[in-house]
Amino acid sequence: MKILVTGAAGYIGSVLCGMLLEEGHTVVGVDKLMYGGKSLLGIINHPRFSLVNSDIYDTENYVQYIDSETNIVNLAAIVGEPASKKLPEETTRTNVDATKKLIKLAIEKKAAKFVFVSTCSNYGLVPEGEMATEESELHPLSLYAETKVQIELYLKDVVKEALNWTVLRFSTVYGLSPRPRFDLTVNDFTLHAITDGKLVIFLPKTNRPYIHTIDAARAVKLCLEKPEESKHQVFNVGDNTQNYRKIDIVEAVKNAVPDFDVEYVEKGHDLRDYAVNFDKISSILGYEITKKVPDGVNEVAFAINSGMIKDPNNPEYYNA
Ligand SMILES: NC(=O)c1ccc[n+]([C@@H]2O[C@H](COP(=O)([O-])OP(=O)(O)OC[C@H]3O[C@@H](n4cnc5c(N)ncnc54)[C@H](O)[C@@H]3O)[C@@H](O)[C@H]2O)c1
């Protein structure tokens, strides 16, 4: 397959590109390298990989790679609530304007497939005891989630049958990647338990689903392998067992990090609280995860304790 991956140098993109190359596919990455491009050093000389260093808005820089055999995976975005708060104009320009431009180009070139990576944080708040399904109402609580919802609606209500699209609403991702991120809950808790010996946890009982970088990339690959089954579908990506309260993540960290203190604070600014149901992707695409939260805690602890990552406070590992 020919696959164009936007956001190729990012936390998920760099894992996905490596995985697609291993499977024998031809991959073009498009990325403006906001956090550098070291994540692609391992594949930059691969004979089936090309990198276009460009803003996705500037479609003229990569239009030559798109034809009726091209599968497009759109990961490029300003990612996360803090980053979207810090860069509101860039968030709207990339996550909405540039993404629509890319979708229009995909339609014009009759691209084989368009996978739009969205987020379960679109659900925002789900009543206690309930799990959001793909049919549940969306309550985006940040500019980041609002922009993701806008593109989902654009695909469903405007693009409709004009393109073979799929929306993947990812759980919050954890684990290692060629571009590590330490601003995501599981990785952040593990890092600070080790380096500070203390965690301060705000709103400890809030719930959210989590997924490993490898399993996030596997879900994209599965959509590309099952273009008809995934056509015009929205899927939550994760596993019912991986809805974790922050307090449960702390328990997982305790098994990997022997000695640290925890302070729980019953208030905080991030009000997102949502458990999610993942039956649809399992029943339609046969998707199953291969890793669980404790695996991510263990690998992040290993990377820090072993000196594999010596500079976890490097700004390259944070989105805001
Ligand atoms: N990480 C998560 O927990 C998570 C959860 C749900 C959904 N997602 C989605 O997955 C996708 C990837 O997330 P990530 O964690 O890998 O983020 P990331 O920030 O690590 O990667 C994003 C990449 O996009 C690039 N980029 C940003 N704006 C660009 C532009 N205008 N033109 C070209 N490149 C641009 C950046 O340079 C970066 O390499 C995003 O769409 C995000 O919304 C992520």
XYZ file of C-alpha atoms and ligand atoms in Angstrom:
364
model
C 0.000 0.000 0.000
C 0.973 3.654 -0.484
C 0.349 5.601 2.709
C 0.750 9.311 3.391
C 1.012 10.007 7.129
C 0.684 13.590 8.353
C 2.221 14.279 11.763
C 4.720 11.496 10.966
C 7.363 12.780 13.402
C 4.956 12.871 16.348
C 4.384 10.561 19.307
C 2.005 8.253 17.408
C 3.118 9.054 13.836
C 6.698 7.903 14.394
C 5.472 4.543 15.765
C 2.974 4.161 12.915
C 5.494 4.945 10.144
C 7.935 2.317 11.485
C 5.142 -0.257 11.722
C 3.879 0.391 8.172
C 7.411 0.132 6.743
C 7.940 -3.176 8.572
C 4.773 -4.472 6.898
C 6.228 -3.693 3.464
C 4.248 -0.525 2.708
C 5.537 2.665 1.051
C 5.247 5.646 3.390
C 5.405 9.398 2.843
C 5.536 11.430 6.037
C 4.453 15.076 6.093
C 5.434 17.053 9.166
C 6.582 20.568 10.006
C 8.782 19.152 12.817
C 7.427 21.301 15.679
C 9.201 19.090 18.199
C 12.161 18.264 15.950
C 12.576 15.216 13.755
C 14.927 12.961 15.738
C 12.035 10.512 15.972
C 12.500 9.736 12.264
C 16.270 9.192 12.291
C 15.770 5.408 12.445
C 13.755 5.336 9.195
C 14.932 8.411 7.278
C 17.185 6.300 5.023
C 14.645 3.524 4.537
C 14.162 2.936 0.776
C 10.358 3.022 1.088
C 10.188 6.159 3.273
C 10.158 9.820 2.215
C 9.750 12.864 4.419
C 8.213 16.142 3.299
C 9.106 18.890 5.770
C 6.006 21.013 5.365
C 2.991 22.492 7.039
C -0.024 20.373 6.013
C -1.708 23.646 5.010
C 0.744 23.955 2.099
C -0.705 21.123 0.046
C 1.374 22.118 -3.009
C 4.434 20.691 -1.194
C 3.042 17.152 -1.167
C 0.208 16.982 -3.720
C 2.437 14.915 -6.034
C 2.266 12.008 -3.569
C -1.528 11.747 -3.657
C -3.417 9.708 -6.261
C -6.208 7.125 -6.351
C -3.981 4.515 -4.691
C -2.966 6.695 -1.760
C -4.220 6.063 1.746
C -4.034 9.179 3.920
C -3.705 9.085 7.702
C -4.189 12.500 9.264
C -2.363 12.774 12.589
C -0.936 16.304 12.224
C -2.574 18.600 14.736
C -1.958 20.881 17.659
C -2.555 18.169 20.228
C -3.989 18.448 23.713
C -5.889 21.005 25.782
C -2.819 22.925 27.080
C -1.259 23.275 23.607
C -4.542 24.448 22.071
C -4.945 27.014 24.859
C -1.417 28.308 24.264
C -1.703 28.349 20.455
C -5.404 28.978 19.693
C -4.945 30.430 16.182
C -2.524 27.731 15.119
C -4.891 25.119 16.536
C -7.808 26.304 14.400
C -5.591 26.779 11.349
C -4.093 23.272 11.538
C -6.828 21.183 13.103
C -9.679 22.712 11.063
C -8.593 24.850 8.075
C -5.594 22.789 6.945
C -7.362 19.504 7.647
C -10.344 20.570 5.485
C -7.917 21.602 2.737
C -6.317 18.152 2.886
C -9.728 16.445 2.811
C -10.725 18.465 -0.287
C -7.468 17.444 -1.966
C -8.106 13.794 -1.062
C -11.557 14.028 -2.689
C -10.169 15.753 -5.814
C -7.437 13.097 -6.219
C -9.897 10.278 -5.436
C -7.628 9.013 -2.652
C -8.264 5.389 -1.668
C -8.808 6.079 2.040
C -8.759 8.914 4.595
C -8.282 8.041 8.270
C -8.991 10.955 10.581
C -7.572 10.529 14.062
C -9.859 12.099 16.633
C -10.129 11.698 20.387
C -12.340 10.173 23.084
C -11.947 13.465 24.945
C -14.735 14.663 22.616
C -17.069 12.972 25.143
C -15.906 15.379 27.863
C -18.242 14.347 30.650
C -20.073 11.035 30.933
C -22.324 10.343 33.966
C -20.818 8.001 36.573
C -21.585 4.347 35.883
C -22.127 4.937 32.143
C -19.793 4.302 29.200
C -19.864 6.483 26.085
C -20.495 4.706 22.788
C -19.944 6.162 19.325
C -23.616 7.277 19.422
C -23.287 9.239 22.678
C -23.556 13.003 22.746
C -20.250 14.869 22.480
C -19.257 17.513 25.057
C -15.932 18.955 23.919
C -14.435 20.875 26.863
C -11.436 22.439 25.097
C -10.606 24.152 21.817
C -8.612 21.010 20.955
C -11.680 18.737 21.265
C -13.926 21.330 19.562
C -11.680 21.298 16.488
C -11.745 17.485 16.378
C -15.568 17.497 16.595
C -15.739 20.055 13.769
C -13.824 17.760 11.405
C -15.861 14.713 12.422
C -19.057 16.627 11.555
C -17.538 17.882 8.307
C -16.798 14.306 7.229
C -20.228 12.977 8.277
C -22.425 15.872 7.116
C -20.556 17.527 4.231
C -18.119 15.017 2.698
C -20.440 12.029 3.188
C -19.948 9.497 0.340
C -17.408 11.601 -1.582
C -14.473 9.896 0.158
C -13.785 6.590 1.929
C -13.227 8.079 5.399
C -12.961 6.615 8.884
C -12.884 8.462 12.206
C -10.826 6.881 14.992
C -11.467 8.332 18.451
C -8.317 7.356 20.329
C -8.136 6.851 24.087
C -5.380 8.839 25.827
C -2.125 7.296 24.672
C 0.753 6.066 26.874
C 4.040 4.216 26.491
C 7.263 4.793 24.619
C 7.756 6.118 21.111
C 10.653 7.525 19.071
C 9.142 10.887 20.143
C 8.406 10.271 23.818
C 5.757 12.458 25.460
C 5.838 13.047 29.205
C 2.803 15.348 29.277
C 0.327 12.445 29.091
C -1.082 10.987 32.316
C 0.483 7.507 32.538
C 3.929 8.640 31.376
C 3.755 11.834 33.458
C 2.830 10.009 36.701
C 5.563 7.403 36.165
C 8.220 10.021 35.424
C 7.416 12.218 38.415
C 7.092 9.318 40.855
C 10.680 8.428 39.917
C 12.294 11.840 39.584
C 10.407 13.849 42.277
C 9.546 11.048 44.697
C 6.141 12.688 44.998
C 2.915 12.938 42.980
C 0.227 15.568 43.424
C -2.965 14.209 41.841
C -5.835 16.569 41.087
C -9.383 15.126 40.893
C -8.118 11.580 41.549
C -11.409 9.803 40.842
C -11.882 11.112 37.302
C -12.031 8.372 34.724
C -10.558 8.067 31.252
C -9.601 5.303 28.815
C -5.951 4.677 27.902
C -4.162 2.958 25.031
C -0.553 2.069 24.215
C 1.251 3.769 21.295
C 1.648 0.392 19.566
C -2.065 -0.418 19.856
C -3.037 3.062 18.632
C -0.884 2.506 15.519
C -2.310 -1.026 15.081
C -5.843 0.396 14.943
C -4.871 2.708 12.067
C -3.210 -0.182 10.234
C -6.343 -2.316 10.687
C -8.535 0.377 9.087
C -6.213 0.504 6.105
C -6.339 -3.291 5.821
C -10.168 -3.312 6.073
C -11.159 -0.299 3.953
C -14.725 -1.449 3.269
C -15.600 -2.583 6.807
C -14.233 0.704 8.201
C -15.767 2.960 5.507
C -17.867 5.888 6.838
C -17.561 4.593 10.392
C -16.615 6.223 13.677
C -14.778 3.934 16.110
C -13.701 4.425 19.699
C -10.194 2.966 19.907
C -9.256 1.203 23.127
C -10.515 -1.541 25.394
C -13.294 -1.645 28.015
C -10.825 -2.847 30.680
C -8.551 0.173 30.162
C -10.870 2.835 31.647
C -8.758 3.986 34.584
C -9.311 6.526 37.336
C -6.177 8.557 38.092
C -6.047 6.880 41.490
C -5.872 3.465 39.745
C -2.959 4.631 37.592
C -1.137 5.640 40.792
C -1.658 2.058 42.056
C -0.111 0.740 38.827
C 2.846 3.106 39.275
C 3.313 1.845 42.861
C 4.008 -1.641 41.466
C 6.864 -0.330 39.316
C 8.274 2.503 41.443
C 8.997 1.353 44.996
C 8.947 4.546 47.043
C 7.103 7.798 46.463
C 4.563 9.985 48.247
C 1.133 10.879 46.888
C -1.041 13.857 47.663
C -4.632 13.810 46.409
C -6.372 17.132 45.742
C -10.147 16.988 45.256
C -10.220 19.981 42.881
C -8.594 20.868 39.568
C -9.186 22.612 36.258
C -9.428 19.542 33.987
C -13.040 18.457 34.411
C -12.988 15.693 31.797
C -14.440 12.499 33.216
C -15.500 9.842 30.756
C -15.531 6.067 30.626
C -15.817 4.695 27.097
C -17.151 1.516 25.489
C -15.068 -0.145 22.763
C -17.349 -2.980 21.608
C -17.875 -1.562 18.095
C -14.258 -1.706 16.884
C -13.910 -5.173 18.347
C -17.069 -6.524 16.688
C -16.715 -4.833 13.258
C -12.939 -4.890 12.765
C -11.933 -7.663 15.208
C -9.649 -5.228 17.034
C -7.969 -6.246 20.274
C -5.323 -4.464 22.337
C -1.975 -6.144 23.045
C -0.788 -3.971 25.967
C -2.251 -2.644 29.209
C -1.527 0.372 31.424
C 0.931 -1.500 33.739
C 3.000 -2.458 30.649
C 3.321 1.236 29.813
C 4.285 2.150 33.382
C 6.973 -0.556 33.374
C 8.496 0.466 30.045
C 8.541 4.174 30.908
C 10.111 3.390 34.311
C 12.721 1.264 32.545
C 13.518 4.014 30.027
C 14.125 6.523 32.825
C 15.854 4.276 35.368
C 18.178 2.709 32.807
C 19.310 6.052 31.402
C 17.783 5.234 28.013
C 16.104 8.653 28.295
C 18.509 10.895 30.204
C 16.738 14.208 29.696
C 13.009 13.630 30.380
C 12.518 17.347 31.088
C 13.625 18.289 27.562
C 10.886 20.546 26.062
C 10.880 18.312 22.939
C 8.939 15.748 25.012
C 6.132 18.166 25.917
C 3.392 19.721 23.781
C 2.941 22.901 25.797
N -1.533 11.358 22.204
C -2.785 11.114 22.584
O -3.057 10.781 23.745
C -3.897 11.235 21.586
C -5.187 10.856 21.992
C -6.239 10.991 21.088
C -5.997 11.463 19.807
N -4.745 11.814 19.445
C -4.525 12.332 18.097
O -3.455 11.644 17.478
C -2.754 12.535 16.620
C -1.274 12.504 16.940
O -1.071 12.830 18.305
P 0.381 12.761 18.948
O 0.217 12.466 20.385
O 1.257 11.919 18.110
O 0.802 14.292 18.823
P 2.214 14.973 18.561
O 2.059 16.375 19.001
O 3.311 14.147 19.153
O 2.382 14.911 16.983
C 1.782 15.811 16.116
C 2.738 16.020 14.947
O 2.071 16.866 14.008
C 3.002 17.832 13.541
N 2.234 19.013 13.131
C 1.485 19.828 13.903
N 0.924 20.792 13.155
C 1.335 20.582 11.874
C 1.090 21.226 10.642
N 0.317 22.304 10.563
N 1.671 20.731 9.535
C 2.485 19.655 9.593
N 2.751 18.993 10.730
C 2.175 19.452 11.863
C 3.936 18.104 14.703
O 5.189 18.609 14.245
C 4.036 16.725 15.344
O 5.148 16.017 14.848
C -3.385 13.905 16.777
O -4.272 14.147 15.729
C -4.126 13.779 18.094
O -5.244 14.638 18.146
C -3.681 11.714 20.305
